[in-house]
Structure formats: structure tokens, C-alpha cells
Coordinates of C-alpha atoms (C1' of nucleotides) in Angstrom, one line a residue:
Chain A
M1 CA 1.1 4.1 -4.5
L2 CA 0.9 0.6 -3.0
R3 CA 3.2 1.5 -0.3
M4 CA 3.9 0.2 3.2
S5 CA 4.3 2.5 6.1
R6 CA 7.4 4.4 6.8
I7 CA 7.8 2.6 10.1
T8 CA 8.1 -0.7 8.2
D9 CA 10.6 0.8 5.9
Y10 CA 12.7 2.0 8.8
G11 CA 12.3 -1.3 10.5
I12 CA 13.8 -3.2 7.6
V13 CA 16.7 -0.8 7.4
L14 CA 17.4 -1.3 11.1
L15 CA 17.2 -5.1 10.8
T16 CA 19.5 -4.9 7.8
K17 CA 22.1 -3.1 9.7
L18 CA 21.9 -5.6 12.5
A19 CA 22.2 -8.4 10.0
A20 CA 25.2 -6.9 8.3
D21 CA 26.9 -6.4 11.6
A22 CA 26.1 -9.9 12.8
A23 CA 27.5 -11.4 9.6
A24 CA 30.7 -9.2 9.9
A25 CA 31.2 -10.3 13.5
E26 CA 30.7 -13.9 12.6
R27 CA 33.2 -13.6 9.9
A28 CA 35.7 -11.8 12.1
E29 CA 35.7 -14.2 15.0
G30 CA 35.5 -17.3 12.8
S31 CA 34.3 -20.2 14.9
A32 CA 35.4 -18.8 18.2
D33 CA 34.0 -19.6 21.6
S34 CA 31.1 -17.2 21.4
P35 CA 28.4 -19.5 19.9
T36 CA 25.3 -17.4 20.5
S37 CA 24.2 -14.7 18.3
T38 CA 23.8 -12.4 21.3
A39 CA 27.5 -12.1 21.7
P40 CA 28.5 -8.6 22.9
E41 CA 29.8 -7.6 19.5
T42 CA 26.4 -8.1 18.0
I43 CA 24.5 -6.0 20.5
H44 CA 23.6 -2.5 19.6
N45 CA 21.5 -0.1 21.6
A46 CA 18.8 2.1 20.2
R47 CA 20.7 5.2 20.5
E48 CA 23.6 3.9 18.4
L49 CA 21.3 2.4 15.7
A50 CA 19.3 5.7 15.5
A51 CA 22.5 7.6 15.0
R52 CA 23.7 5.2 12.3
A53 CA 20.5 5.2 10.4
G54 CA 20.0 8.9 10.8
L55 CA 16.6 8.5 12.4
P56 CA 15.1 10.0 15.5
L57 CA 15.7 8.0 18.6
P58 CA 12.1 7.7 19.8
V59 CA 11.1 6.3 16.5
V60 CA 13.9 3.8 16.4
S61 CA 13.1 2.8 19.9
K62 CA 9.5 2.2 19.2
I63 CA 10.3 0.1 16.1
L64 CA 12.9 -2.0 18.0
K65 CA 10.4 -2.7 20.7
T66 CA 7.9 -3.9 18.2
L67 CA 10.4 -6.1 16.5
T68 CA 11.4 -7.6 19.8
R69 CA 7.8 -8.4 20.5
G70 CA 7.6 -10.0 17.1
G71 CA 10.5 -12.3 17.9
F72 CA 12.9 -10.8 15.4
L73 CA 15.2 -9.4 18.1
V74 CA 16.2 -10.2 21.6
S75 CA 16.7 -7.4 24.0
Q76 CA 19.0 -6.9 26.9
R77 CA 17.9 -4.4 29.5
G78 CA 20.1 -2.2 31.7
A79 CA 23.5 -0.7 31.3
R80 CA 25.3 -2.1 28.3
G81 CA 22.0 -3.5 27.1
G82 CA 20.6 -3.3 23.6
Y83 CA 19.3 -5.5 20.8
A84 CA 20.5 -8.4 18.8
L85 CA 19.0 -10.5 16.1
A86 CA 17.1 -13.4 17.5
R87 CA 17.5 -15.5 14.4
R88 CA 19.8 -15.8 11.5
P89 CA 19.2 -13.4 8.7
E90 CA 18.5 -16.2 6.2
E91 CA 15.7 -17.3 8.3
I92 CA 13.9 -14.0 8.3
S93 CA 11.7 -13.1 5.3
V94 CA 10.7 -9.6 4.3
A95 CA 7.1 -10.7 4.4
S96 CA 7.3 -11.7 8.0
I97 CA 8.9 -8.3 8.9
I98 CA 6.1 -6.5 7.2
D99 CA 3.6 -8.7 9.0
A100 CA 5.0 -7.8 12.3
L101 CA 5.2 -4.1 11.7
E102 CA 1.9 -3.5 10.0
G103 CA -0.2 -6.5 10.0
P104 CA -0.8 -9.1 7.4
I105 CA 0.1 -8.4 3.8
A106 CA -2.9 -7.8 1.7
L107 CA -3.6 -5.4 -1.1
T108 CA -7.3 -5.3 -0.4
E109 CA -9.3 -5.8 2.7
C110 CA -11.1 -8.8 1.4
G111 CA -7.8 -10.6 1.2
T112 CA -7.5 -10.8 5.0
E113 CA -11.0 -10.6 6.3
P114 CA -12.7 -13.9 6.8
Q115 CA -15.0 -14.9 4.0
G116 CA -18.4 -13.2 4.4
A117 CA -17.1 -10.1 6.2
C118 CA -17.6 -7.9 3.2
E119 CA -21.2 -6.9 2.7
R120 CA -20.6 -6.4 -1.0
E121 CA -19.3 -9.8 -1.5
S122 CA -22.3 -11.1 -3.3
R123 CA -21.9 -8.6 -6.2
C124 CA -18.1 -8.5 -5.9
A125 CA -16.7 -10.2 -8.9
V126 CA -13.1 -9.9 -8.1
R127 CA -12.7 -11.3 -4.6
Q128 CA -11.2 -14.7 -5.7
P129 CA -8.8 -13.2 -8.2
W130 CA -7.6 -10.6 -5.7
Q131 CA -6.9 -13.3 -3.1
R132 CA -4.7 -14.9 -5.6
I133 CA -2.9 -11.7 -6.4
N134 CA -2.4 -11.1 -2.8
R135 CA -1.0 -14.6 -2.4
E136 CA 1.4 -14.1 -5.2
V137 CA 2.7 -10.8 -4.0
R138 CA 3.2 -12.3 -0.6
K139 CA 5.2 -15.2 -2.1
T140 CA 7.4 -12.7 -3.8
L141 CA 8.1 -11.0 -0.5
E142 CA 8.6 -14.3 1.3
R143 CA 11.3 -15.3 -1.1
V144 CA 13.4 -12.2 -0.1
R145 CA 15.3 -12.8 3.1
L146 CA 17.0 -10.4 5.4
S147 CA 20.3 -11.8 4.3
D148 CA 19.5 -10.8 0.7
L149 CA 19.0 -7.2 1.8
A150 CA 22.2 -7.1 3.9
G151 CA 24.2 -8.0 0.8
P152 CA 27.6 -9.6 0.6
G153 CA 29.2 -6.9 2.6
P154 CA 29.9 -3.2 2.8
D155 CA 31.2 -3.1 -0.7
F156 CA 27.9 -4.1 -2.0
D157 CA 27.6 -4.1 -5.7
D158 CA 24.5 -4.2 -7.7
S159 CA 26.0 -6.5 -10.3
H160 CA 26.4 -9.2 -7.7
A161 CA 22.7 -10.1 -8.0
A162 CA 22.2 -10.4 -4.2
F163 CA 19.0 -12.5 -4.6
P164 CA 19.0 -14.1 -8.0
L165 CA 15.6 -15.6 -7.4
L166 CA 14.2 -12.2 -8.2
L167 CA 16.0 -11.8 -11.4
Q168 CA 14.0 -14.5 -13.2
E169 CA 12.4 -13.3 -16.4
P170 CA 8.7 -12.6 -16.2
L171 CA 6.6 -15.3 -17.5
P172 CA 5.0 -14.6 -20.9
V173 CA 1.6 -13.0 -20.6
S174 CA -1.6 -14.3 -22.0
P175 CA -1.3 -15.2 -25.7
G176 CA -3.2 -12.8 -28.0
S177 CA -2.4 -9.6 -26.2
G178 CA 0.1 -8.1 -28.4
A179 CA 0.3 -4.7 -27.0
P180 CA 1.2 -4.4 -23.3
A181 CA -0.7 -2.0 -21.2
A182 CA 0.5 1.5 -21.4
D183 CA 2.7 2.3 -18.5
Chain B
M1 CA -0.8 -3.8 5.7
L2 CA 0.8 -3.1 2.3
R3 CA -2.5 -2.0 0.9
M4 CA -3.6 0.1 -1.9
S5 CA -6.3 2.7 -1.6
R6 CA -10.0 1.9 -1.6
I7 CA -10.4 4.0 -4.7
T8 CA -8.1 1.7 -6.6
D9 CA -9.9 -1.3 -5.3
Y10 CA -13.2 0.1 -6.5
G11 CA -11.7 1.1 -9.8
I12 CA -10.6 -2.4 -10.5
V13 CA -14.1 -3.7 -9.6
L14 CA -15.7 -1.3 -12.0
L15 CA -13.3 -2.1 -14.8
T16 CA -13.9 -5.8 -14.2
K17 CA -17.6 -5.3 -14.6
L18 CA -17.1 -3.4 -17.8
A19 CA -14.8 -6.0 -19.1
A20 CA -17.2 -8.8 -18.3
D21 CA -20.0 -7.0 -20.1
A22 CA -17.9 -6.2 -23.1
A23 CA -16.9 -9.9 -23.3
A24 CA -20.5 -11.0 -23.0
A25 CA -21.7 -8.5 -25.7
E26 CA -18.9 -9.6 -28.0
R27 CA -19.9 -13.2 -27.5
A28 CA -23.6 -12.5 -28.0
E29 CA -23.3 -10.5 -31.3
G30 CA -20.6 -12.8 -32.7
S31 CA -18.9 -10.9 -35.5
A32 CA -21.7 -8.6 -36.3
D33 CA -21.5 -5.2 -37.9
S34 CA -20.6 -3.3 -34.7
P35 CA -16.8 -3.5 -34.9
T36 CA -15.9 -0.9 -32.3
S37 CA -15.8 -1.6 -28.6
T38 CA -17.9 1.5 -28.1
A39 CA -21.0 -0.1 -29.4
P40 CA -24.1 0.9 -27.5
E41 CA -24.3 -2.4 -25.7
T42 CA -21.0 -1.8 -24.0
I43 CA -21.8 1.7 -22.8
H44 CA -22.7 2.1 -19.2
N45 CA -23.3 5.3 -17.3
A46 CA -22.0 6.1 -13.9
R47 CA -25.3 5.7 -12.2
E48 CA -25.8 2.2 -13.5
L49 CA -22.4 1.1 -12.6
A50 CA -22.7 2.6 -9.1
A51 CA -25.9 0.7 -8.5
R52 CA -24.5 -2.6 -9.7
A53 CA -21.4 -2.3 -7.7
G54 CA -23.2 -1.1 -4.6
L55 CA -21.1 2.0 -4.3
P56 CA -22.0 5.7 -3.9
L57 CA -22.5 7.5 -7.2
P58 CA -20.1 10.4 -6.5
V59 CA -17.3 8.0 -5.8
V60 CA -17.9 6.0 -8.8
S61 CA -18.2 9.1 -10.9
K62 CA -14.8 10.3 -9.7
I63 CA -13.1 7.0 -10.4
L64 CA -14.5 6.8 -13.9
K65 CA -13.3 10.3 -14.6
T66 CA -9.8 9.3 -13.5
L67 CA -9.9 6.2 -15.5
T68 CA -11.0 8.1 -18.6
R69 CA -8.1 10.5 -18.2
G70 CA -5.8 7.5 -17.8
G71 CA -6.9 6.1 -21.2
F72 CA -8.7 3.1 -19.9
L73 CA -12.1 4.3 -20.7
V74 CA -13.7 6.4 -23.4
S75 CA -16.6 8.6 -22.4
Q76 CA -19.6 9.8 -24.2
R77 CA -21.3 12.9 -22.9
G78 CA -24.9 13.9 -23.0
A79 CA -28.1 11.9 -22.9
R80 CA -27.5 8.2 -23.4
G81 CA -23.9 8.8 -22.7
G82 CA -21.6 6.8 -20.5
Y83 CA -18.3 4.9 -20.4
A84 CA -16.9 2.1 -22.3
L85 CA -13.5 0.3 -22.3
A86 CA -11.0 2.0 -24.5
R87 CA -8.9 -1.2 -24.9
R88 CA -9.4 -4.9 -24.8
P89 CA -9.3 -6.4 -21.3
E90 CA -6.3 -8.6 -22.2
E91 CA -4.4 -5.4 -23.0
I92 CA -4.9 -3.9 -19.5
S93 CA -2.7 -4.9 -16.7
V94 CA -3.6 -4.6 -13.1
A95 CA -0.3 -2.7 -12.6
S96 CA -1.3 0.0 -15.1
I97 CA -4.6 0.4 -13.4
I98 CA -2.9 0.9 -10.0
D99 CA -0.5 3.3 -11.6
A100 CA -3.4 5.4 -13.0
L101 CA -5.4 5.5 -9.8
E102 CA -2.7 6.0 -7.2
G103 CA 0.6 6.7 -8.8
P104 CA 3.5 4.4 -9.6
I105 CA 3.7 1.2 -7.7
A106 CA 6.5 1.2 -5.2
L107 CA 6.6 -0.2 -1.7
T108 CA 9.0 2.5 -0.5
E109 CA 9.6 6.0 -1.6
C110 CA 13.1 5.4 -2.7
G111 CA 11.8 3.1 -5.4
T112 CA 10.2 5.9 -7.3
E113 CA 12.2 9.0 -6.4
P114 CA 15.1 9.8 -8.7
Q115 CA 18.4 8.7 -7.3
G116 CA 19.7 11.2 -4.8
A117 CA 16.3 12.5 -3.7
C118 CA 16.6 10.7 -0.3
E119 CA 18.8 12.6 2.1
R120 CA 19.6 9.4 3.9
E121 CA 20.7 7.6 0.9
S122 CA 24.4 7.6 1.8
R123 CA 23.8 5.5 4.9
C124 CA 20.9 3.6 3.5
A125 CA 22.0 0.0 2.9
V126 CA 18.8 -1.3 1.3
R127 CA 18.0 1.0 -1.5
Q128 CA 19.2 -1.2 -4.3
P129 CA 17.6 -4.4 -2.9
W130 CA 14.3 -2.6 -2.4
Q131 CA 14.3 -1.4 -5.9
R132 CA 14.5 -5.0 -7.0
I133 CA 11.7 -6.0 -4.7
N134 CA 9.6 -3.2 -6.1
R135 CA 10.4 -4.3 -9.6
E136 CA 9.4 -7.9 -8.8
V137 CA 6.1 -7.0 -7.2
R138 CA 5.4 -4.8 -10.2
K139 CA 6.1 -7.7 -12.5
T140 CA 3.7 -9.8 -10.6
L141 CA 1.0 -7.2 -11.0
E142 CA 1.8 -6.7 -14.6
R143 CA 1.2 -10.3 -15.4
V144 CA -2.3 -10.1 -14.2
R145 CA -4.7 -8.7 -16.9
L146 CA -8.1 -7.3 -16.6
S147 CA -9.4 -10.3 -18.5
D148 CA -8.0 -12.6 -15.8
L149 CA -10.1 -10.7 -13.2
A150 CA -13.2 -10.8 -15.2
G151 CA -13.1 -14.6 -15.3
P152 CA -14.6 -16.9 -17.9
G153 CA -18.1 -15.7 -17.3
P154 CA -20.8 -15.0 -14.8
D155 CA -20.7 -18.6 -13.5
F156 CA -17.2 -17.9 -12.4
D157 CA -15.7 -20.9 -10.5
D158 CA -12.5 -20.8 -8.5
S159 CA -11.4 -24.2 -9.7
H160 CA -11.1 -22.9 -13.2
A161 CA -7.8 -21.2 -12.3
A162 CA -8.5 -18.0 -14.1
F163 CA -4.9 -17.0 -14.4
P164 CA -2.7 -20.1 -14.2
L165 CA 0.4 -18.0 -14.4
L166 CA -0.1 -17.1 -10.8
L167 CA -0.4 -20.7 -9.7
Q168 CA 3.2 -21.6 -10.2
E169 CA 4.9 -23.0 -7.2
P170 CA 7.1 -20.7 -5.2
L171 CA 10.7 -21.1 -6.0
P172 CA 12.8 -22.7 -3.3
V173 CA 14.3 -20.3 -0.9
S174 CA 18.0 -19.8 -0.3
P175 CA 19.7 -23.0 0.5
G176 CA 20.8 -23.6 4.1
S177 CA 17.8 -21.9 5.7
G178 CA 15.9 -24.8 7.0
A179 CA 13.3 -23.0 9.0
P180 CA 11.1 -20.5 7.2
A181 CA 10.4 -17.3 9.0
A182 CA 7.6 -17.5 11.5
D183 CA 4.4 -16.1 10.0
Chain C
dA1 C1' 23.4 3.5 44.9
dG2 C1' 23.5 5.4 40.6
dA3 C1' 23.6 5.3 35.8
dT4 C1' 22.1 3.1 31.7
dA5 C1' 18.8 1.4 28.7
dG6 C1' 14.7 -1.2 27.3
dA7 C1' 9.2 -1.7 28.2
dG8 C1' 4.9 0.0 27.8
dG9 C1' 1.6 3.1 26.9
dA10 C1' -0.5 7.8 26.5
dC11 C1' -0.7 11.6 23.7
dC12 C1' -0.8 15.0 19.8
dG13 C1' -0.5 17.2 15.4
dT14 C1' -0.5 16.6 10.6
dT15 C1' -1.5 14.5 6.6
dC16 C1' -4.1 12.0 3.5
dG17 C1' -7.9 9.6 1.7
dA18 C1' -12.9 8.9 1.3
dG19 C1' -16.7 11.0 0.1
dT20 C1' -19.8 15.1 -1.2
dC21 C1' -21.2 18.9 -3.8
dC22 C1' -21.5 22.3 -7.4
dA23 C1' -21.0 25.0 -11.6
dG24 C1' -19.9 24.1 -16.4
dT25 C1' -20.3 21.8 -20.9
dA26 C1' -21.6 18.5 -24.5
dA27 C1' -25.0 15.7 -26.7
dA28 C1' -29.5 13.8 -27.6
dT29 C1' -34.4 14.3 -27.8
dA30 C1' -38.9 16.3 -27.9
Chain D
dT1 C1' -34.7 25.5 -29.7
dA2 C1' -35.5 24.1 -25.0
dT3 C1' -34.9 20.6 -21.9
dT4 C1' -32.9 16.8 -20.1
dT5 C1' -29.2 13.7 -19.5
dA6 C1' -24.7 12.8 -18.2
dC7 C1' -19.7 13.6 -18.2
dT8 C1' -15.9 17.4 -16.5
dG9 C1' -13.3 19.7 -13.4
dG10 C1' -12.4 21.3 -9.1
dA11 C1' -13.3 22.7 -4.3
dC12 C1' -14.5 21.3 0.0
dT13 C1' -15.2 18.7 4.5
dC14 C1' -14.7 15.1 7.8
dG15 C1' -12.4 11.5 10.1
dA16 C1' -9.0 8.0 10.6
dA17 C1' -4.4 6.7 10.5
dC18 C1' 0.3 7.5 10.9
dG19 C1' 4.5 9.6 12.3
dG20 C1' 6.5 11.2 16.0
dT21 C1' 7.1 12.6 21.1
dC22 C1' 7.1 12.0 25.9
dC23 C1' 6.8 10.0 30.4
dT24 C1' 6.9 6.5 33.9
dC25 C1' 8.4 2.0 35.2
dT26 C1' 11.6 -1.9 35.4
dA27 C1' 15.8 -4.4 34.8
dT28 C1' 20.7 -4.7 34.7
dC29 C1' 25.4 -3.4 35.1
dT30 C1' 29.2 -0.9 37.5

DNA sequence: AGATAGAGGACCGTTCGAGTCCAGTAAATA
DNA sequence: TATTTACTGGACTCGAACGGTCCTCTATCT
């Protein structure tokens, strides 16, 4: 199914919420005297985020810890502590989030392993092409930023084309192949 | 790790070998009197393919059966039986192969499930964007054809740029985000 | 001091995928 | 026709990975 783990899925949802809140707070206070992104308004603790996302607290807690280690969040311990985005949403790509939560993006193992690590490499005819496919999928995921996922606001509308970069038409396929693959 | 199953990986390797052989046979006989792609030269049995790929026979057998059910191969029972490509390599997309071997391509579950199937949908802020990401990754995989993986021949060379469509430069990211995400 | 909340890591149960095996059937050949 | 070859379909097992929980420690605020 070419899927990523549920943890990553949850992680992106959580980051999206934080990004949306940060954007809302920034908008609300204008250019006030709270310059840092760790202003109290943008700090949320795990319990609150778990409740809002409808996910169990331990899971959310684990994910937030990982994201902090990965440099996406800054944490504040103790009473009134919590998490806040460490960077602006536009500076965080979906690819980097996936990297942090479940290792480097690669459809096949030979995409990440150093060359020569696969004992079947000698008779493997597709290593090079796969590496290119991996690269291309990765580029796609790098183009998408957290700010794209957060959307323009709570009244998010699909027709707004949140990230128009993804709406480009697919390039024409190889000439001569009239019928596309059945799918 | 955003990976697909090993079975799918193997399946693509096997199909690639069959595609390369079919192309070689077609080239060798020119436009002889064997019009169908199921000519004896292009039939290979599971045992042979397993040996050439360096994979266990039962696994290869299982994969070939699945691919036959999916319409990618035609099978011939009995002595001197085997498998042959059902379609031309240019007509088979990597996306469709993945579909056949491990279900529809979707990074998250909400990409495939019918709308409303996720009980968290009401508070899920990222469903729509994810569906677009899924769609884009899928397009990427649809652009790549089996013929691209097979390469120009046995003396396959990376510099030949087997599928130039994938070598396009990445589009510029959202303006205003100077620093790319750390990865 | 006490309460709050993150940090870190151990732990467990379930699921899922890889891989094996077997009985059945179709086709070719001797 | 008997035998061999080879695909068909499905059941089955083993192990790893993942989701999820829990516990202890530390830092910070009131």
C-alpha cells in the first residue's frame, strides 16, 4: 500500500495543528512585542494536543518527544510547559518530517543502503532506476511544506489550491504507448 | 521509511527481466512471423526466473501468480509452460504494478478510504492536503513505465538517463522560505 | 514544597509480511 | 494413456515491526 506508519501520520497532524495555531496567533497579535515563536500563546502541552486530535495521550507524548529531538519543536518543561514549533511552517517540509519519524524516505531498501550492501546487486537490473524513482518521490514530498498542510485558515476550502505546485499537469508519458496501464 | 513491501520490489524486478527479454527477442527476430508476445522465446517458467533473480522459488511463484491475476502476465500450464508479459512494457506503469501487488497507492489510510470512514475526520485538518499529496506521488509513479526500468539493454548505463521525465529540476518552493528544512 | 509536565526508556501484545508447503489441474510428451 | 512438467489456489508458520502503555526521573512554575 506504499504507506507510512501511523505514527508519522499522527505526527503530521499534530504539527499541522501547531502550525495553524502559530499562524493564527501571529495574525492576532500583529507585530506585537512577542517576537519569538515560543510565545505563551503558541505553547501547547501534550494533553491538550491529544484531546484536540482525538488521540491517546501516551502516543501523542511519544511523537512530540521525537519531534523535539528532531528539531521541529522546542519544549518547555515543568508547570505551564509544553511544545511550540521551532521553525516557521514554511521552512518545514513533509519529507523532513517523515525522515524524522521513520527514517529516510525510500521505497526500496537499495535506495538507502550504501552501494554494495545488497548481495543481489550484481543481478539486480533495477537498482539505478529505483534510486531515481525514490529521488523523485522525495522531491514531491519536499515541495510540500507544513504551511501548505495548515491551509489558509480554519475555513479551509479545497478550491483554494493550498499548494498549487502540486496541481501541475502530469508530464506526457513516453510516446508510442497509447493505452495507459489499467488501474 | 515510506517503503513498499518486498514482494512488490521482487515483482518489479521479475517484470523487468521479462520486459528486457521480450525486448531482446523482439529485436532479434525483427518482424518475423511470430506476432504475439507469447512467442516461445518470451516464455519463462517460475524456476528459471527464480534462479536468475536469485530469489526462492516459492516466493517467485507466488508473485507470478498474483501478477497473472492482475493481468500483467499470461500463463501457460503444463510441460514447457511458463509466463509471458501480457502487455507491452511501455503500457505498464510502476503505479499499476504496485496497485496489483499491495493494493492502492496511498501514504495514509484516509487517501483510499471513502470519505467518512475515518472517525477522526471531523477534527482532522490534513485530509484534503494529504489526498493531494497521495495523488501527486501516484502521478510520479504512473509516469514511470516498465520499459523505463528495463533500460536500453543489458549494457545499461546510468548516464543514458533511462527516463528523462524524472530528471526535471524540482520546482522552486514557496517564496519567502529561504532556508529549506534540515534533512 | 508541591504540582505540573516533559524526557527517556522498558515493555508487551497484536498484526502483518515473508516465506513454505501441499493438493489439485492443465498441458505436453513418450 | 501414463508420466512428467508446471501453474493454481489456499493454508500455514515464524519472526519482526509497530502501535500503544507504563514507569521513573528531571525540570520548572506557583
